[in-house]
Amino acid sequence: MPNTLEVIVSEKSSTTVKGRLLEKLGSEVLNILQYDVVEEIRITGMEVDLLAKHRMTREEILVECKAHSNTLSADVLTKLLGNVFVKGVSSGWLFTSGPLGKDAKGLYEEWKKKSDDERRKLSIYNAEDLIKVLISSGKLHNPNKIKLENDRTYSEEQSLLITEYGRFWAFKVMHVSAGVPYAVLLYDAETGCLIRDTNTIASVMQLQSTIFGLEVLNKKYDVVISSKSSLQEIDKEILNISTVSGGDQWADYRPSRPKDFVGREELLKDTFSFIDSVIDGATNTRLIAIKSPSGWGKSSYLLKLVSKSKSKFLKNKYYIHAVDVRTAISERYSEFALLSAFKAAVKDGFLENPSEDFMISSTINPLNGEAFKQTLKQLNEKEKVLILFFDQFEEIFSKTELSELFNRIREMALAIDSAKENILLGFAWKTDGTTPTEHPAYFMWQSLSDRRKEFSLSIFSNKEMQKALSIFSKEIGEKINPNLKKYLIDHCQGYPWLLKKLCIHVFSMIKQGIDQSEIIGNGLDIEKLFEKDLSELSTSELACIRKIASESPIDVFKIDQDFGAETMHSLINKRLIIRKGHKLIVYWDIFKDYVLNGAVPKISMTYMPQANFNRYKDVLELLIANPKIKIQEIAASLSIGIKATDNIVRDMVVIGNASRFNDEVKFLQENDSEAISKLLSFFKNHIIYKSLIDMYGEEFSIDTLIFDKVIDEFYKETDLSPKTISSYKAKILNWFINLRIVNSEGSLLKNNLVGQSKSISVSQLLNSQGKIRVNARVHPFLASAPAERVNELIGFIRNGQNKETLLVSKGLRNAITVAKSLGLIYKHGDNLVLNNIVDDYKTDIAIRVKETETILLIESYKKEYGVLPDAKTVGDIVSKLLNKVWKDNSKTRTGLALLKWLRWADNQIKKDVKQLELLK
């Protein structure tokens, strides 16, 4: 049998105690080999450096003693050789309790090919070598001569434990079918006698060694220490190993079935590309993490990875085994999960059956067994990769009895990472959880941070949401009403969990016979949907689900005993709880949080209003005065098109000021103050405003160009065009300024809500003109460019061509002057930005034209004399207004241009009115 060596001390002991044990071991071996220690260069808990001199030849050597359980890298050898040169000694020796890593083995094999003089400069004694020296000298009893009972199966290796309580041989007794040890026999390492002293056994078993947690068997002397690793407990946990599973149908809150999975194409491509790099030898990384907040689809993503790995072209290349950690009942779960991965790979024909059974003697070196060595060789030779994924870590953080599990997983991760074989260990990790720094899970995650490749899930893009809704449409067997589709997209804001919850809610309503049009406009409130889930439960069911939420995952028998099978099965049938092996969990961690503390995740608003501030304000004011009003009435009252009205009402539903049923719009607040409070709350919680605070602090004062960059960064991963993003910049900035959320001082934008809740008042909002005003005498409307050129200018800016110098070069200087005089644009750095331009902007321009002082003078003349003035008369009137002395031809030219604009504006407004009449 092979031997392993562990140097371990109690948690109360200092690192110096461990260092002294290591130093004593090193000195003993050197003494046997005819060397005397002449200097202790360094002593720590994990390493001891000794300078030794041969008794006969007087040759000096540098000896590094390392009490490491995991594999050592090649850096250790190169560093030792460097110290040999620096200190001028003849040789460097390495005493190590842990094995060499793949790269270190390769380096040492190459080193042994050098000449005799060079080769002797480096010598390595591993655990097996050190133990052989000690046995040959009589310092240790040969473990092979200890007689063990034949009715038990023992581990392939025995462990030499060097402790402050003495030295011991530990023989692990194996659970044959499980492939893991469940018990241990302890012998005195020097005499070979069975340890009889109960106190000694108890002390040794408290040490964090590879036998920690095992039962101690010594029936002959009535010394038995039991543990959770009994045969019965192991049998129970093996049955509890559960792979990640998806829902049975589309309308299921469990992870999506692979066929329902949407998007993430680039992430999938990148993930498999990384796995390929393991096969190609292009990376040494063997740990992988899928990260995201709750409900963003980590488990669904894992299922998709598993599904793709089973495809025709990939099934002989990748094997992905994803397990649900929520079924863990002891710290030994990681061992069982690793065994289940290899056994499943053999069962599914991905790996050939090894000549021996899979056995794990310890998590420190889990791949040391003969069966693992054979299968790892297969993976390498056939260019295959096996990946074990742990999912749902956050669900067991509160389980104090599982705290040691995280240390075991960390040991396994380090072993797999150091081995550099074709096996990966993966984690699905929740990024919005709070793990205390003292928790073993925090230490595990942070200690592995520089060893893993991370992939992060993002919120859904518009394209991904559209695709998800297409699948939803097939599920309900009918086309989704376009307006309902818009509302679902607007409300979910790209959050996968929210889209699924809303769609399942809509699905339920449609199944009840409710028409899609009745669902539209009733602001889908996630908190109210959760409230509904709980309000429909009986008192017993409510108590039961709260118990499960507080102790999730919880044993089935415990719930059955406390609440009865009927209550438990009722909650399962309502899909509010799920059974995983012998455990029960709440169907969704987001809902679990709501059950426990009544809170839903804080969602930053990403929705971008379609309407400009002016139009929204006008409709809000109308709605306050008329709490129930039809779409057509809004359009007629404000002289705007139906499409524009529809967009504004859509904004109001998303923001929460209104609901809509067919063509009827209903005001949702009790008064105007509540309405504006709702409006302000929406924008103060907007992702852009929050991003500004996160990046530049509560008291941010930034240039408008930085503001642009923040928006560019947020939308860079989306499929939005530069033109759309440019319009978003102008639109959101206009809202922020008009709501007094930020102040605009030249090119600087300052947070106006620092340390207080001050913002625009009701009267300020309703009396605000909501647009950047211009002084009519400084920028009078003189119609220096026709309407066609102004429309052309707006088109260029909308398409992202907004550099003023570029637009001037296109002959649009006068159009820029006209647009400025009408308040249609303003300057933002070197760029021109549209100000409050709506979709049907021509009517809006017409109204603005009619409100200009020069046009009002012309209409005043007509009212007084019954006819329009001629061009020269218009020129006379305007020149007097501006105190200008113009020549007659200038007066006529200006007058003709203004009259032409007036006719255009009148015709545009007539067209819109006619459209409204047709719609009525």
Coordinates of C-alpha atoms in Angstrom, one line a residue, residues 465-786:
M465 CA -36.6 39.2 -24.5
Q466 CA -38.2 39.1 -27.9
K467 CA -37.1 35.5 -28.4
A468 CA -38.3 34.5 -24.9
L469 CA -41.7 36.0 -25.7
S470 CA -41.9 34.1 -28.9
I471 CA -41.5 30.8 -27.0
F472 CA -44.2 32.1 -24.5
S473 CA -46.5 32.8 -27.5
K474 CA -46.2 29.2 -28.7
E475 CA -46.9 28.0 -25.1
I476 CA -50.1 29.9 -24.8
G477 CA -51.1 28.9 -28.4
E478 CA -51.8 32.4 -29.6
K479 CA -50.0 35.5 -30.7
I480 CA -49.1 37.9 -28.0
N481 CA -50.9 41.3 -28.3
P482 CA -48.2 43.7 -29.5
N483 CA -49.1 46.1 -26.7
L484 CA -48.9 43.3 -24.1
K485 CA -45.5 42.3 -25.5
K486 CA -44.3 45.9 -25.1
Y487 CA -45.6 46.0 -21.5
L488 CA -43.9 42.8 -20.6
I489 CA -40.6 44.0 -22.0
D490 CA -40.9 47.4 -20.3
H491 CA -41.8 45.9 -16.9
C492 CA -39.2 43.1 -16.8
Q493 CA -36.4 45.5 -17.8
G494 CA -34.2 42.7 -18.9
Y495 CA -34.3 40.7 -15.7
P496 CA -34.8 37.0 -16.6
W497 CA -36.5 36.1 -13.3
L498 CA -38.9 39.0 -13.6
L499 CA -39.8 38.2 -17.2
K500 CA -40.5 34.6 -16.2
K501 CA -42.7 35.6 -13.2
L502 CA -44.7 38.1 -15.3
C503 CA -45.2 35.7 -18.2
I504 CA -46.3 32.9 -15.9
H505 CA -48.8 35.3 -14.3
V506 CA -50.1 36.3 -17.7
F507 CA -50.2 32.6 -18.7
S508 CA -52.3 31.9 -15.6
M509 CA -54.7 34.7 -16.4
I510 CA -55.1 33.6 -20.0
K511 CA -55.8 30.0 -18.9
Q512 CA -58.6 31.5 -16.7
G513 CA -60.2 32.9 -19.9
I514 CA -59.1 36.5 -19.4
D515 CA -58.5 38.3 -22.7
Q516 CA -55.0 39.7 -23.4
S517 CA -56.4 43.2 -23.8
E518 CA -57.7 43.1 -20.2
I519 CA -54.2 42.4 -18.9
I520 CA -52.6 45.3 -20.7
G521 CA -52.0 48.4 -18.7
N522 CA -52.5 47.0 -15.3
G523 CA -49.0 47.8 -14.2
L524 CA -47.6 44.4 -13.4
D525 CA -46.3 44.7 -9.8
I526 CA -44.0 41.8 -8.7
E527 CA -44.6 42.4 -5.1
K528 CA -48.4 42.2 -5.6
L529 CA -47.9 38.9 -7.4
F530 CA -45.9 37.5 -4.5
E531 CA -48.6 38.8 -2.1
K532 CA -51.2 36.9 -4.2
D533 CA -49.2 33.7 -3.9
L534 CA -49.2 33.9 -0.1
S535 CA -52.8 35.2 0.3
E536 CA -54.2 32.1 -1.3
L537 CA -52.6 29.7 1.3
S538 CA -54.3 28.2 4.3
T539 CA -52.9 29.0 7.8
S540 CA -51.2 25.6 7.9
E541 CA -49.7 26.0 4.4
L542 CA -48.4 29.5 5.2
A543 CA -46.7 28.3 8.4
C544 CA -45.2 25.4 6.5
I545 CA -43.7 27.5 3.7
R546 CA -42.3 29.9 6.2
K547 CA -40.7 27.0 8.1
I548 CA -39.2 25.6 4.8
A549 CA -37.9 29.1 3.8
S550 CA -36.2 29.7 7.1
E551 CA -34.5 26.3 7.1
S552 CA -34.2 25.6 3.4
P553 CA -33.1 22.9 2.4
I554 CA -35.0 21.0 5.1
D555 CA -35.6 17.3 5.6
V556 CA -38.9 15.9 4.1
F557 CA -39.6 13.8 7.2
K558 CA -39.4 16.9 9.5
I559 CA -42.0 18.8 7.5
D560 CA -44.1 15.7 7.2
Q561 CA -43.9 15.2 10.9
D562 CA -44.7 18.9 11.8
F563 CA -47.3 19.8 9.2
G564 CA -48.5 16.5 7.7
A565 CA -48.3 15.0 4.2
E566 CA -51.4 16.8 3.0
T567 CA -50.1 20.3 3.6
M568 CA -46.7 19.4 2.2
H569 CA -48.1 17.9 -1.0
S570 CA -50.5 20.8 -1.4
L571 CA -47.6 23.2 -1.5
I572 CA -45.7 20.9 -4.0
N573 CA -48.8 20.8 -6.2
K574 CA -49.0 24.6 -6.1
R575 CA -45.4 24.6 -7.2
L576 CA -44.4 26.8 -4.3
I577 CA -42.0 24.2 -2.9
I578 CA -39.9 21.6 -4.6
R579 CA -38.6 18.2 -3.4
K580 CA -34.9 17.5 -4.0
G581 CA -33.9 14.0 -2.8
H582 CA -34.7 14.0 0.9
K583 CA -34.9 17.8 1.0
L584 CA -37.5 20.4 0.5
I585 CA -36.8 23.9 -0.8
V586 CA -38.8 27.0 -1.8
Y587 CA -39.3 27.0 -5.5
W588 CA -37.3 30.2 -6.0
D589 CA -34.7 31.9 -3.9
I590 CA -36.2 35.3 -4.7
F591 CA -39.6 34.2 -3.4
K592 CA -37.9 32.6 -0.4
D593 CA -36.5 36.0 0.5
Y594 CA -39.9 37.5 0.1
V595 CA -41.5 34.9 2.4
L596 CA -38.8 35.6 5.1
N597 CA -38.6 39.3 5.1
G598 CA -41.3 40.6 2.8
A599 CA -38.8 42.2 0.4
V600 CA -38.4 41.8 -3.3
P601 CA -35.0 42.6 -5.0
K602 CA -34.3 46.2 -5.5
I603 CA -34.7 46.8 -9.2
S604 CA -33.0 49.8 -10.8
M605 CA -35.2 51.1 -13.6
T606 CA -33.8 50.7 -17.1
Y607 CA -36.9 51.7 -19.0
M608 CA -36.4 54.8 -21.2
P609 CA -39.6 56.9 -21.6
Q610 CA -40.7 57.4 -25.1
A611 CA -42.3 60.8 -24.5
N612 CA -40.4 64.0 -23.7
F613 CA -40.9 65.8 -20.5
N614 CA -43.3 68.5 -21.9
R615 CA -45.7 66.0 -23.5
Y616 CA -45.7 63.8 -20.4
K617 CA -46.4 66.8 -18.1
D618 CA -49.3 67.9 -20.3
V619 CA -50.9 64.5 -20.3
L620 CA -50.3 64.1 -16.5
E621 CA -52.0 67.5 -15.9
L622 CA -54.9 66.4 -18.1
L623 CA -55.2 63.1 -16.3
I624 CA -55.2 64.7 -12.8
A625 CA -58.1 66.9 -14.0
N626 CA -59.8 63.9 -15.6
P627 CA -59.0 60.7 -13.7
K628 CA -60.7 58.5 -16.4
I629 CA -60.2 59.5 -20.0
K630 CA -60.0 57.9 -23.4
I631 CA -56.9 57.8 -25.6
Q632 CA -58.7 59.7 -28.3
E633 CA -59.7 62.4 -25.9
I634 CA -56.2 62.9 -24.8
A635 CA -55.0 63.2 -28.4
A636 CA -57.7 65.7 -29.3
S637 CA -57.3 67.8 -26.2
L638 CA -53.6 68.2 -26.7
S639 CA -53.6 68.2 -30.6
I640 CA -51.2 65.3 -30.8
G641 CA -51.3 62.0 -32.8
I642 CA -52.7 58.7 -31.6
K643 CA -49.4 57.0 -31.8
A644 CA -47.7 59.7 -29.8
T645 CA -50.5 59.5 -27.2
D646 CA -50.2 55.8 -27.0
N647 CA -46.5 56.1 -26.3
I648 CA -47.1 58.6 -23.5
V649 CA -49.7 56.4 -21.9
R650 CA -47.4 53.5 -22.1
D651 CA -44.8 55.5 -20.2
M652 CA -47.3 56.4 -17.6
V653 CA -48.3 52.8 -17.0
V654 CA -44.6 51.7 -16.6
I655 CA -43.8 54.7 -14.3
G656 CA -46.9 53.9 -12.3
N657 CA -49.0 57.1 -12.9
A658 CA -51.8 55.3 -14.8
S659 CA -53.4 52.0 -15.9
R660 CA -55.0 51.3 -19.2
F661 CA -57.8 49.1 -20.3
N662 CA -58.4 49.1 -24.0
D663 CA -58.7 52.8 -24.9
E664 CA -59.5 54.0 -21.3
V665 CA -56.8 55.5 -19.2
K666 CA -57.1 55.7 -15.4
F667 CA -55.2 57.9 -13.0
L668 CA -53.8 55.7 -10.2
Q669 CA -52.9 58.2 -7.5
E670 CA -55.2 60.0 -5.0
N671 CA -53.8 63.5 -5.9
D672 CA -51.2 65.4 -7.9
S673 CA -48.7 65.3 -5.0
E674 CA -48.7 61.4 -5.0
A675 CA -48.5 61.4 -8.8
I676 CA -45.4 63.5 -8.9
S677 CA -43.9 61.5 -6.0
K678 CA -44.3 58.4 -8.1
L679 CA -42.7 60.1 -11.1
L680 CA -39.7 61.3 -9.1
S681 CA -39.3 57.9 -7.4
F682 CA -39.0 56.3 -10.9
F683 CA -36.3 58.5 -12.1
K684 CA -34.3 58.6 -8.8
N685 CA -34.3 54.8 -9.0
H686 CA -33.2 54.8 -12.7
I687 CA -30.1 52.9 -13.6
I688 CA -28.4 55.9 -15.2
Y689 CA -28.9 58.1 -12.1
K690 CA -27.7 55.2 -9.8
S691 CA -24.7 54.6 -12.1
L692 CA -23.7 58.2 -11.8
I693 CA -23.8 57.9 -7.9
D694 CA -22.0 54.6 -7.9
M695 CA -19.2 55.9 -10.2
Y696 CA -18.9 59.5 -9.1
G697 CA -20.4 59.6 -5.6
E698 CA -23.4 61.3 -4.0
E699 CA -22.0 64.8 -4.7
F700 CA -21.2 64.2 -8.3
S701 CA -20.4 67.1 -10.5
I702 CA -19.5 65.9 -14.0
D703 CA -19.0 67.1 -17.5
T704 CA -21.8 66.3 -20.0
L705 CA -19.3 64.3 -22.0
I706 CA -18.8 62.0 -18.9
F707 CA -22.6 61.7 -18.7
D708 CA -22.5 60.5 -22.3
K709 CA -19.9 57.9 -21.5
V710 CA -21.9 56.5 -18.6
I711 CA -24.8 55.9 -21.0
D712 CA -22.6 54.5 -23.7
E713 CA -21.1 52.0 -21.2
F714 CA -24.5 50.9 -20.0
Y715 CA -25.8 50.3 -23.5
K716 CA -22.6 48.9 -25.1
E717 CA -23.7 45.3 -24.8
T718 CA -27.1 45.9 -26.3
D719 CA -28.3 45.8 -29.9
L720 CA -29.4 49.5 -29.9
S721 CA -28.2 51.6 -32.7
P722 CA -25.9 54.7 -32.1
K723 CA -28.9 56.8 -33.2
T724 CA -31.1 55.4 -30.5
I725 CA -28.5 55.7 -27.8
S726 CA -27.9 59.3 -28.8
S727 CA -31.6 60.1 -28.5
Y728 CA -31.6 58.3 -25.1
K729 CA -28.8 60.7 -23.9
A730 CA -30.8 63.8 -24.7
K731 CA -34.1 62.4 -23.4
I732 CA -32.9 61.2 -20.0
L733 CA -30.9 64.3 -19.4
N734 CA -33.9 66.5 -20.2
W735 CA -36.0 64.5 -17.7
F736 CA -33.3 64.8 -15.0
I737 CA -33.0 68.6 -15.5
N738 CA -36.7 69.3 -15.6
L739 CA -37.4 67.2 -12.5
R740 CA -34.6 69.1 -10.7
I741 CA -32.8 65.8 -10.1
V742 CA -29.6 67.3 -11.5
N743 CA -28.7 70.9 -12.1
S744 CA -27.1 72.0 -15.4
E745 CA -24.5 74.7 -15.0
G746 CA -22.9 75.3 -18.4
S747 CA -21.3 72.0 -19.3
L748 CA -21.4 70.7 -15.7
L749 CA -24.1 68.4 -14.3
K750 CA -24.5 68.4 -10.5
N751 CA -26.5 66.1 -8.3
N752 CA -29.4 68.2 -6.9
L753 CA -30.5 65.5 -4.3
V754 CA -27.3 65.4 -2.2
G755 CA -28.2 64.6 1.4
Q756 CA -31.8 65.5 1.1
S757 CA -35.0 64.6 -0.8
K758 CA -35.5 68.0 -2.4
S759 CA -36.7 68.0 -5.9
I760 CA -39.3 69.8 -8.0
S761 CA -42.6 70.6 -6.3
V762 CA -46.0 70.0 -7.7
S763 CA -46.6 73.6 -8.7
Q764 CA -43.1 73.8 -10.2
L765 CA -43.7 70.7 -12.4
L766 CA -47.2 71.7 -13.6
N767 CA -46.2 75.3 -14.3
S768 CA -42.9 74.4 -15.9
Q769 CA -42.5 75.0 -19.6
G770 CA -40.2 72.0 -19.5
K771 CA -38.0 73.1 -22.3
I772 CA -34.8 75.1 -22.8
R773 CA -36.2 78.6 -23.3
V774 CA -34.7 81.1 -25.7
N775 CA -34.9 84.9 -25.6
A776 CA -36.9 85.9 -28.6
R777 CA -34.9 89.1 -29.0
V778 CA -31.6 87.3 -28.9
H779 CA -32.7 84.3 -31.1
P780 CA -35.8 85.6 -32.9
F781 CA -37.6 83.3 -35.3
L782 CA -36.8 84.8 -38.7
A783 CA -37.3 81.7 -40.9
S784 CA -33.8 81.9 -42.4
A785 CA -34.2 78.3 -43.5
P786 CA -37.3 76.5 -44.8

